[in-house]
Amino acid sequence: MNKLVIDNNIDTSDIVIDTDTDMIVDLSDTSKDIDVHIVKNVCLKVFVKTSNTSNKISYHIDENCDVVINKLAIDCSDSVEVIMNNVNSSIKYNTSVINYNDNSYIQKVIHSCGNTNSIIVNHCINVKDKEFKFIVDGVISKDSSKVNFRQDNKIINLKNGKSNILPNLIVDNDDIEASHSAYIGTFDEETIFYMMSRGLTKKECDDLLIKAFLLNDMDLSNKERDVYCSIIEKINK
Amino acid sequence: MLNIKKLNVVVGDKKILNDFSLDINDGEIHAIMGPNGTGKSTLSKVILGNKNYEVVSGDIKFNKKSIIGLSTDEISRLGIFVSFQNPISIEGVQNSEFLKTAINSRRENAIGLFEFVKEIKEKAKELDFPEEMIHRAINVGASGGERKKNEVLQLELLEPSFIILDELDSGLDVDSLRKVCDGINKYLKDHPKTSVLIITHYPRILEYIKPQFVHMMVCGKIVKTGGYKLAFDIEKLGYSDASIISGEEVHE
């Protein structure tokens, strides 16, 4: 397994992954354009940690690839494009955002080829009274049969932040499965009551629920989980 | 221990508890039986300070201090525990982490990892609660019986002095009910001053945890109080006929 680290010192905008790879992306205060080309028969697992970024990242996925991306972003206005260029490939893309300022996260998944799968999970904790927006497009072209596209978007407002989700499915083929969901709100009242009935303060409940909300869908090693937990624990201080 | 006096509770325009009064002393076991929708489960939520219910008048005192207006977590930390009728599941929140936080919320010094693991494993084993569920998300994928066992596991770890068992027997098969009740009886033996309020439709659970007092609740208030036998009269005769058989009428 190859290991690749992309940090602020990166001086290329084109990355080619031609063997199974664990990629670590650690960027802060950047505004870069990066193209990642995943050639055929490759498994790529990406662990992303970003802060205050407005990057434009494109993943070009070739035939028979398996891509898993786990991204934790603080104040993220990134624009991400996933292009499924060839058959029998899949991507699971989990994005968890911790938002403190006005930001929009744009994500576009293009199924240019049939027999491709994508699962997109976008979660955001909007911490303050700021505006956050998920704009998520799924595009399935006329020639792309047997596509499975799932998109799940949730934003939890801890205060009175203005949140918005624009989930779009642009589908030009009958022989596909596609679904999308959007939820904006607070943590469930009944859940909070149950937890408080065991003696947890409201803050302790929020801390546990925030961690669960941001990490539950991610496929992480213990070390990666610890890194994310140490970031998340600072949210509700 | 717990004194409820002339409690009136509403949700919106609907009156749920109607001049409800009940006194439970240290170490006593009481049972409340009543038809559906009479306010039995509401009572447990009101005692826990659920903000969806408005206390219009009356008082609830726990160890001589009013708990009206306290938050749910404060009431819990005073030593009141409700085993819920339908324990919810919580995605992503691990049972062990939740329990550890709950235990630490009532201790000055955080419980050591070794002590916590030892205690939780011992108690889970006694209840036949699958050990792997301790490390899973709370009640996610759990059967009705496992959920109830989890409630009793929480009870044993949090060591309350007043316990409300809200339809503990629903969702439990005979063996599981016996196991869970054995756990509670052992806890009561080890903590003889602990009081219990059992909310139930059927007397089956009362054969395992025997109450000294049985109350019949209709339309948000207790209309009759009797001994253990009243529970069986209610089952045999129904609520309308049982009211004229045994026990004392409650007069205002």
Coordinates of C-alpha atoms in Angstrom, one line a residue:
Chain A
M1 CA 0.0 0.0 0.0
N2 CA 1.3 3.4 -1.0
K3 CA 1.2 6.4 1.3
L4 CA 0.8 9.9 0.0
V5 CA 0.7 13.1 2.0
I6 CA -0.6 16.3 0.6
D7 CA -0.1 19.4 2.7
N8 CA 0.3 23.1 2.2
N9 CA 3.7 22.5 0.5
I10 CA 2.2 20.8 -2.5
D11 CA 3.4 22.3 -5.7
T12 CA 1.6 20.2 -8.2
S13 CA -2.0 20.5 -9.3
D14 CA -2.2 17.0 -10.9
I15 CA -1.9 13.8 -8.9
V16 CA -2.0 10.4 -10.5
I17 CA -2.8 7.4 -8.3
D18 CA -1.8 4.2 -10.1
T19 CA -1.5 1.8 -7.2
D20 CA -3.5 1.1 -4.1
T21 CA -3.0 4.1 -1.9
D22 CA -3.7 5.7 1.5
M23 CA -3.8 9.4 0.9
I24 CA -3.6 12.0 3.7
V25 CA -4.7 15.5 2.8
D26 CA -3.9 18.1 5.5
L27 CA -4.5 21.6 4.2
S28 CA -5.2 24.9 6.0
D29 CA -5.8 28.4 4.7
T30 CA -5.4 27.3 1.0
S31 CA -7.2 28.1 -2.2
K32 CA -5.8 25.5 -4.7
D33 CA -7.0 23.7 -7.8
I34 CA -6.1 20.0 -7.5
D35 CA -6.9 17.2 -9.9
V36 CA -6.6 13.6 -8.7
H37 CA -6.6 10.9 -11.4
I38 CA -7.3 7.4 -10.2
V39 CA -6.3 4.9 -12.8
K40 CA -8.0 1.6 -13.3
N41 CA -8.1 -1.2 -10.7
V42 CA -7.0 1.0 -7.8
C43 CA -8.2 1.2 -4.3
L44 CA -7.9 4.7 -2.8
K45 CA -8.6 5.6 0.8
V46 CA -8.4 9.3 1.6
F47 CA -8.2 10.9 5.0
V48 CA -8.8 14.6 4.7
K49 CA -8.4 17.3 7.4
T50 CA -8.8 20.9 6.3
S51 CA -9.3 24.2 7.9
N52 CA -10.4 27.5 6.3
T53 CA -10.0 26.3 2.7
S54 CA -11.6 27.2 -0.6
N55 CA -10.0 24.6 -2.7
K56 CA -11.3 23.1 -5.9
I57 CA -10.6 19.4 -6.0
S58 CA -11.6 17.0 -8.8
Y59 CA -11.4 13.2 -8.6
H60 CA -11.4 11.5 -12.0
I61 CA -12.1 7.8 -11.4
D62 CA -11.3 5.2 -14.0
E63 CA -12.5 1.6 -14.4
N64 CA -12.9 -0.9 -11.5
C65 CA -11.8 1.5 -8.8
D66 CA -12.9 1.6 -5.2
V67 CA -12.6 5.0 -3.5
V68 CA -13.4 6.0 0.1
I69 CA -13.0 9.6 1.2
N70 CA -13.4 10.7 4.8
K71 CA -13.2 14.4 5.2
L72 CA -13.4 16.6 8.3
A73 CA -13.4 20.2 7.4
I74 CA -13.5 23.4 9.5
D75 CA -14.9 26.4 7.8
C76 CA -14.9 24.9 4.4
S77 CA -15.9 26.6 1.2
D78 CA -14.4 23.9 -1.0
S79 CA -15.8 22.9 -4.4
V80 CA -15.5 19.1 -5.1
E81 CA -16.1 17.3 -8.3
V82 CA -16.2 13.5 -8.7
I83 CA -16.2 12.2 -12.2
M84 CA -16.9 8.5 -12.7
N85 CA -15.3 8.0 -16.1
N86 CA -15.5 4.3 -16.5
V87 CA -17.5 1.2 -15.4
N88 CA -17.5 -0.9 -12.2
S89 CA -16.2 1.8 -9.9
S90 CA -17.6 3.1 -6.6
I91 CA -17.0 6.0 -4.3
K92 CA -18.1 6.6 -0.7
Y93 CA -17.6 10.2 0.1
N94 CA -18.2 11.3 3.8
T95 CA -17.8 15.0 4.5
S96 CA -18.2 16.3 8.0
V97 CA -18.1 20.1 8.3
I98 CA -17.7 22.2 11.4
N99 CA -18.8 25.7 10.5
Y100 CA -18.1 28.9 12.3
N101 CA -18.4 31.5 9.5
D102 CA -20.4 32.1 6.3
N103 CA -19.5 29.2 3.9
S104 CA -20.8 27.1 1.0
Y105 CA -19.7 23.6 0.2
I106 CA -20.3 22.6 -3.4
Q107 CA -20.1 19.0 -4.5
K108 CA -20.9 17.5 -7.9
V109 CA -20.9 13.8 -8.7
I110 CA -21.0 13.0 -12.4
H111 CA -21.7 9.5 -13.5
S112 CA -20.4 9.6 -17.1
C113 CA -20.5 5.9 -17.3
G114 CA -22.9 3.1 -16.3
N115 CA -22.4 0.4 -13.6
T116 CA -21.0 3.0 -11.2
N117 CA -22.0 3.6 -7.6
S118 CA -21.7 6.7 -5.4
I119 CA -22.7 7.2 -1.7
I120 CA -22.4 10.8 -0.6
V121 CA -22.9 11.7 3.1
N122 CA -22.6 15.3 4.0
H123 CA -23.0 16.4 7.7
C124 CA -22.4 19.8 9.1
I125 CA -22.5 21.3 12.6
N126 CA -23.3 24.9 12.2
V127 CA -21.8 26.2 15.5
K128 CA -22.6 29.9 15.5
D129 CA -25.2 32.3 14.0
K130 CA -23.6 32.1 10.5
E131 CA -24.8 30.9 7.1
F132 CA -23.8 27.5 5.8
K133 CA -24.9 25.9 2.5
F134 CA -24.5 22.4 1.0
I135 CA -25.0 22.5 -2.8
V136 CA -24.9 18.9 -4.0
D137 CA -25.5 17.8 -7.6
G138 CA -25.8 14.3 -8.9
V139 CA -25.6 14.0 -12.6
I140 CA -26.4 10.8 -14.5
S141 CA -26.0 11.0 -18.2
K142 CA -28.2 9.3 -20.9
D143 CA -25.7 6.5 -21.5
S144 CA -25.1 5.7 -17.9
S145 CA -27.4 2.7 -17.0
K146 CA -27.2 0.7 -13.8
V147 CA -26.0 3.6 -11.8
N148 CA -26.6 3.7 -8.0
F149 CA -26.5 7.2 -6.6
R150 CA -27.3 8.0 -2.9
Q151 CA -27.0 11.4 -1.3
D152 CA -27.7 12.2 2.3
N153 CA -27.3 15.8 3.6
K154 CA -27.8 17.0 7.2
I155 CA -27.1 20.2 9.0
I156 CA -27.5 20.6 12.8
N157 CA -27.7 24.2 14.0
L158 CA -26.3 24.6 17.5
K159 CA -27.5 28.2 17.6
N160 CA -29.6 30.2 15.2
G161 CA -27.4 29.8 12.2
K162 CA -29.0 30.1 8.7
S163 CA -28.5 26.8 6.9
N164 CA -29.5 25.7 3.5
I165 CA -29.3 22.5 1.5
L166 CA -29.7 22.4 -2.3
P167 CA -29.8 18.7 -3.3
N168 CA -30.1 18.3 -7.0
L169 CA -30.5 15.1 -9.1
I170 CA -30.1 15.6 -12.8
V171 CA -31.0 12.2 -14.3
D172 CA -31.3 11.4 -18.0
N173 CA -31.6 7.6 -17.8
D174 CA -34.5 5.3 -16.6
D175 CA -32.4 2.3 -15.6
I176 CA -30.8 3.7 -12.4
E177 CA -31.4 4.0 -8.7
A178 CA -31.0 7.4 -7.1
S179 CA -32.1 8.9 -3.8
H180 CA -31.4 12.1 -1.9
S181 CA -32.3 13.5 1.5
A182 CA -31.9 16.7 3.4
Y183 CA -32.4 17.6 7.0
I184 CA -31.8 20.9 8.8
G185 CA -32.6 21.2 12.4
T186 CA -31.4 20.5 15.9
F187 CA -30.7 17.3 17.7
D188 CA -33.8 15.2 18.5
E189 CA -35.6 16.5 21.7
E190 CA -36.5 13.0 22.8
T191 CA -32.9 11.8 22.5
I192 CA -31.6 14.7 24.6
F193 CA -34.3 14.0 27.3
Y194 CA -33.3 10.4 27.4
M195 CA -29.7 11.2 27.9
M196 CA -30.4 13.9 30.5
S197 CA -32.6 11.5 32.4
R198 CA -29.3 9.6 33.1
G199 CA -27.7 12.7 34.6
L200 CA -25.9 14.1 31.6
T201 CA -26.0 17.9 31.3
K202 CA -27.2 19.4 28.0
K203 CA -23.6 20.2 27.0
E204 CA -22.5 16.6 27.7
C205 CA -25.4 15.4 25.5
D206 CA -24.4 17.8 22.7
D207 CA -20.8 16.7 22.9
L208 CA -21.6 13.0 22.5
L209 CA -24.2 13.7 19.8
I210 CA -21.9 16.0 17.8
K211 CA -19.1 13.4 17.8
A212 CA -21.6 10.7 16.7
F213 CA -23.1 12.9 14.0
L214 CA -19.8 13.8 12.5
L215 CA -18.0 10.5 12.7
N216 CA -20.6 7.7 12.7
D217 CA -20.6 7.2 8.9
M218 CA -16.8 7.4 8.5
D219 CA -14.6 4.4 8.0
L220 CA -11.6 5.3 10.2
S221 CA -8.7 3.7 11.8
N222 CA -8.3 4.3 15.6
K223 CA -5.5 6.8 15.0
E224 CA -7.6 8.7 12.4
R225 CA -10.5 8.7 14.8
D226 CA -8.4 10.1 17.6
V227 CA -7.2 12.9 15.3
Y228 CA -10.8 13.8 14.4
C229 CA -12.1 13.5 18.0
S230 CA -9.4 15.9 19.2
I231 CA -10.7 18.5 16.7
I232 CA -14.4 17.8 17.4
E233 CA -13.9 18.1 21.2
K234 CA -13.0 21.8 20.8
I235 CA -16.4 22.6 19.1
N236 CA -18.6 23.1 22.1
K237 CA -16.0 24.7 24.5
Chain B
M1 CA -38.8 10.0 49.8
L2 CA -41.3 11.2 47.2
N3 CA -44.3 13.3 47.9
I4 CA -46.6 14.4 45.2
K5 CA -49.3 16.8 46.2
K6 CA -52.4 17.9 44.2
L7 CA -50.4 17.9 41.0
N8 CA -52.2 19.4 37.9
V9 CA -50.4 19.0 34.6
V10 CA -51.5 20.0 31.1
V11 CA -50.3 19.6 27.6
G12 CA -51.7 22.4 25.5
D13 CA -55.4 22.5 26.4
K14 CA -55.5 18.9 27.6
K15 CA -55.3 18.1 31.3
I16 CA -53.2 15.0 31.9
L17 CA -52.8 14.8 35.7
N18 CA -55.7 16.0 37.8
D19 CA -55.1 16.8 41.5
F20 CA -52.7 13.8 41.6
S21 CA -51.3 13.0 45.0
L22 CA -49.0 10.2 46.1
D23 CA -46.6 9.6 49.0
I24 CA -43.9 7.0 48.8
N25 CA -41.6 6.5 51.8
D26 CA -38.1 5.1 52.0
G27 CA -37.9 1.4 51.0
E28 CA -41.5 1.1 49.9
I29 CA -42.7 -0.5 46.6
H30 CA -45.8 1.0 45.0
A31 CA -47.5 0.0 41.8
I32 CA -49.8 2.1 39.7
M33 CA -52.3 0.4 37.3
G34 CA -54.7 2.1 35.0
P35 CA -56.3 2.0 31.6
N36 CA -54.5 3.3 28.5
G37 CA -54.2 7.1 28.3
T38 CA -54.8 7.8 31.9
G39 CA -51.5 9.6 32.5
K40 CA -49.3 6.8 34.0
S41 CA -46.3 7.3 31.7
T42 CA -46.8 11.1 31.7
L43 CA -46.4 11.0 35.5
S44 CA -42.9 9.5 35.1
K45 CA -41.9 12.2 32.6
V46 CA -43.3 15.0 34.8
I47 CA -41.3 13.7 37.7
L48 CA -38.2 13.9 35.5
G49 CA -39.0 17.5 34.6
N50 CA -39.9 17.0 30.9
K51 CA -40.5 20.5 29.5
N52 CA -43.3 19.3 27.2
Y53 CA -45.6 19.1 30.2
E54 CA -46.7 22.1 32.1
V55 CA -47.2 21.9 35.8
V56 CA -50.1 24.2 36.5
S57 CA -50.3 23.7 40.2
G58 CA -49.2 21.3 43.0
D59 CA -45.8 20.1 44.0
I60 CA -43.4 17.2 43.8
K61 CA -41.0 16.9 46.7
F62 CA -38.0 14.5 46.7
N63 CA -36.4 14.1 50.1
K64 CA -38.4 17.1 51.3
K65 CA -37.2 19.4 48.6
S66 CA -39.3 20.5 45.6
I67 CA -38.0 19.3 42.3
I68 CA -40.4 21.4 40.2
G69 CA -38.4 23.7 37.9
L70 CA -35.2 21.6 38.1
S71 CA -33.7 20.3 34.9
T72 CA -34.0 16.7 34.0
D73 CA -30.3 16.0 34.6
E74 CA -30.4 17.7 38.0
I75 CA -33.4 15.5 39.0
S76 CA -31.5 12.4 37.8
R77 CA -28.5 13.3 39.8
L78 CA -30.6 13.6 42.9
G79 CA -31.2 9.9 42.6
I80 CA -34.3 9.4 40.5
F81 CA -34.2 6.9 37.7
V82 CA -36.9 6.0 35.2
S83 CA -36.7 2.8 33.2
F84 CA -38.6 3.8 30.1
Q85 CA -41.4 1.9 28.4
N86 CA -39.8 2.3 25.0
P87 CA -36.1 3.0 25.4
I88 CA -34.9 4.8 22.3
S89 CA -31.8 4.0 20.2
I90 CA -29.1 6.6 19.6
E91 CA -27.0 6.2 16.4
G92 CA -23.3 6.6 16.9
V93 CA -23.2 7.1 20.7
Q94 CA -21.5 4.1 22.2
N95 CA -23.2 2.5 25.3
S96 CA -20.0 2.4 27.3
E97 CA -19.1 6.1 26.6
F98 CA -22.6 7.2 27.5
L99 CA -22.6 5.2 30.7
K100 CA -19.2 6.4 31.7
T101 CA -20.3 10.0 31.2
A102 CA -23.5 9.3 33.2
I103 CA -21.5 7.8 36.1
N104 CA -19.0 10.6 36.1
S105 CA -21.8 13.2 36.1
R106 CA -22.5 12.1 39.7
R107 CA -19.0 11.7 41.0
E108 CA -16.4 14.2 42.1
N109 CA -13.5 12.1 40.6
A110 CA -13.9 10.3 37.3
I111 CA -14.3 6.6 37.5
G112 CA -11.1 4.7 36.5
L113 CA -11.2 2.7 33.3
F114 CA -10.4 -0.6 35.0
E115 CA -13.0 -0.1 37.7
F116 CA -15.6 0.9 35.1
V117 CA -14.9 -2.1 32.8
K118 CA -14.9 -4.6 35.6
E119 CA -18.2 -3.2 37.0
I120 CA -20.0 -3.0 33.7
K121 CA -18.9 -6.5 32.6
E122 CA -20.0 -8.1 35.9
K123 CA -23.4 -6.4 35.9
A124 CA -24.0 -7.2 32.2
K125 CA -23.1 -10.9 32.8
E126 CA -25.6 -11.1 35.7
L127 CA -28.4 -9.7 33.4
D128 CA -27.4 -11.9 30.4
F129 CA -26.8 -8.7 28.5
P130 CA -24.5 -9.4 25.5
E131 CA -21.1 -8.0 26.2
E132 CA -20.6 -6.8 22.7
M133 CA -23.6 -4.5 23.1
I134 CA -21.7 -2.5 25.7
H135 CA -19.5 -1.3 22.8
R136 CA -22.2 -0.8 20.3
A137 CA -24.4 2.3 19.8
I138 CA -27.1 2.7 22.4
N139 CA -29.9 0.2 21.6
V140 CA -29.2 0.2 17.8
G141 CA -30.3 -3.1 16.4
A142 CA -31.3 -4.3 19.9
S143 CA -34.4 -6.3 20.6
G144 CA -37.1 -5.2 23.0
G145 CA -35.7 -7.5 25.7
E146 CA -32.1 -6.2 25.2
R147 CA -33.3 -2.6 25.5
K148 CA -35.0 -3.4 28.8
K149 CA -31.9 -5.2 30.1
N150 CA -29.9 -2.1 29.1
E151 CA -32.2 0.0 31.2
V152 CA -31.7 -2.2 34.2
L153 CA -27.9 -2.2 33.6
Q154 CA -27.9 1.6 33.6
L155 CA -30.0 1.5 36.8
E156 CA -27.5 -0.8 38.6
L157 CA -24.6 1.4 37.5
L158 CA -26.1 4.7 38.4
E159 CA -27.4 3.5 41.9
P160 CA -30.6 5.6 42.2
S161 CA -32.5 5.8 45.5
F162 CA -35.9 6.1 43.7
I163 CA -36.8 4.0 40.7
I164 CA -39.7 4.2 38.3
L165 CA -40.3 1.1 36.2
D166 CA -42.6 2.1 33.4
E167 CA -44.1 -1.0 31.9
L168 CA -40.9 -3.0 32.4
D169 CA -42.6 -6.2 31.3
S170 CA -43.5 -5.0 27.8
G171 CA -41.3 -6.6 25.2
L172 CA -39.8 -9.1 27.7
D173 CA -40.3 -12.9 27.5
V174 CA -40.9 -14.8 30.7
D175 CA -37.2 -15.8 31.2
S176 CA -35.9 -12.3 30.5
L177 CA -38.5 -10.8 32.8
R178 CA -37.4 -13.1 35.6
K179 CA -33.8 -12.3 34.9
V180 CA -34.4 -8.5 34.9
C181 CA -36.6 -8.7 38.0
D182 CA -33.9 -10.8 39.8
G183 CA -31.4 -8.1 39.0
I184 CA -33.7 -5.4 40.5
N185 CA -34.6 -7.4 43.6
K186 CA -30.8 -8.0 44.2
Y187 CA -30.3 -4.2 43.8
L188 CA -33.1 -3.5 46.3
K189 CA -31.7 -6.1 48.8
D190 CA -28.3 -4.3 48.6
H191 CA -30.0 -0.8 48.8
P192 CA -32.9 -1.4 51.2
K193 CA -33.8 2.3 51.4
T194 CA -34.5 2.5 47.7
S195 CA -38.1 3.0 46.8
V196 CA -39.8 1.8 43.6
L197 CA -42.9 2.9 41.6
I198 CA -44.0 0.3 39.2
I199 CA -46.3 1.4 36.3
T200 CA -48.0 -1.5 34.7
H201 CA -51.1 -2.8 32.9
Y202 CA -50.7 -6.4 34.2
P203 CA -50.0 -8.0 37.6
R204 CA -47.4 -10.4 36.1
I205 CA -44.4 -8.2 37.0
L206 CA -45.8 -7.7 40.5
E207 CA -45.4 -11.5 41.1
Y208 CA -41.6 -10.9 40.8
I209 CA -41.3 -7.4 42.4
K210 CA -44.0 -7.5 45.1
P211 CA -45.5 -4.1 46.0
Q212 CA -46.9 -3.2 49.4
F213 CA -49.3 -0.7 47.8
V214 CA -51.3 -0.8 44.6
H215 CA -53.0 2.3 43.2
M216 CA -55.7 2.4 40.6
M217 CA -55.3 5.5 38.4
V218 CA -58.2 6.8 36.2
C219 CA -58.4 10.1 34.4
G220 CA -55.2 11.5 35.8
K221 CA -55.7 10.7 39.5
I222 CA -55.6 7.8 41.9
V223 CA -59.1 6.6 42.6
K224 CA -58.4 3.6 44.8
T225 CA -55.5 2.3 46.9
G226 CA -55.1 -1.2 48.2
G227 CA -52.7 -3.9 48.9
Y228 CA -51.1 -6.5 46.5
K229 CA -54.5 -8.2 46.0
L230 CA -56.0 -5.1 44.3
A231 CA -53.8 -5.8 41.3
F232 CA -55.4 -9.2 40.8
D233 CA -58.9 -7.8 41.3
I234 CA -58.2 -5.3 38.6
E235 CA -57.0 -8.0 36.2
K236 CA -60.0 -10.2 37.0
L237 CA -62.7 -7.5 37.0
G238 CA -61.4 -4.6 34.9
Y239 CA -61.1 -1.1 36.1
S240 CA -64.7 -0.2 36.4
D241 CA -65.7 -3.2 38.6
A242 CA -62.5 -3.4 40.6
S243 CA -63.2 0.1 42.0
I244 CA -66.1 -1.3 44.0
I245 CA -64.3 -4.5 45.4
S246 CA -61.3 -4.0 47.5
G247 CA -59.0 -1.3 48.8
E248 CA -59.7 2.1 50.1
E249 CA -61.5 4.8 48.2
V250 CA -59.4 7.9 47.9
H251 CA -61.2 10.9 49.2
E252 CA -60.1 14.5 48.7

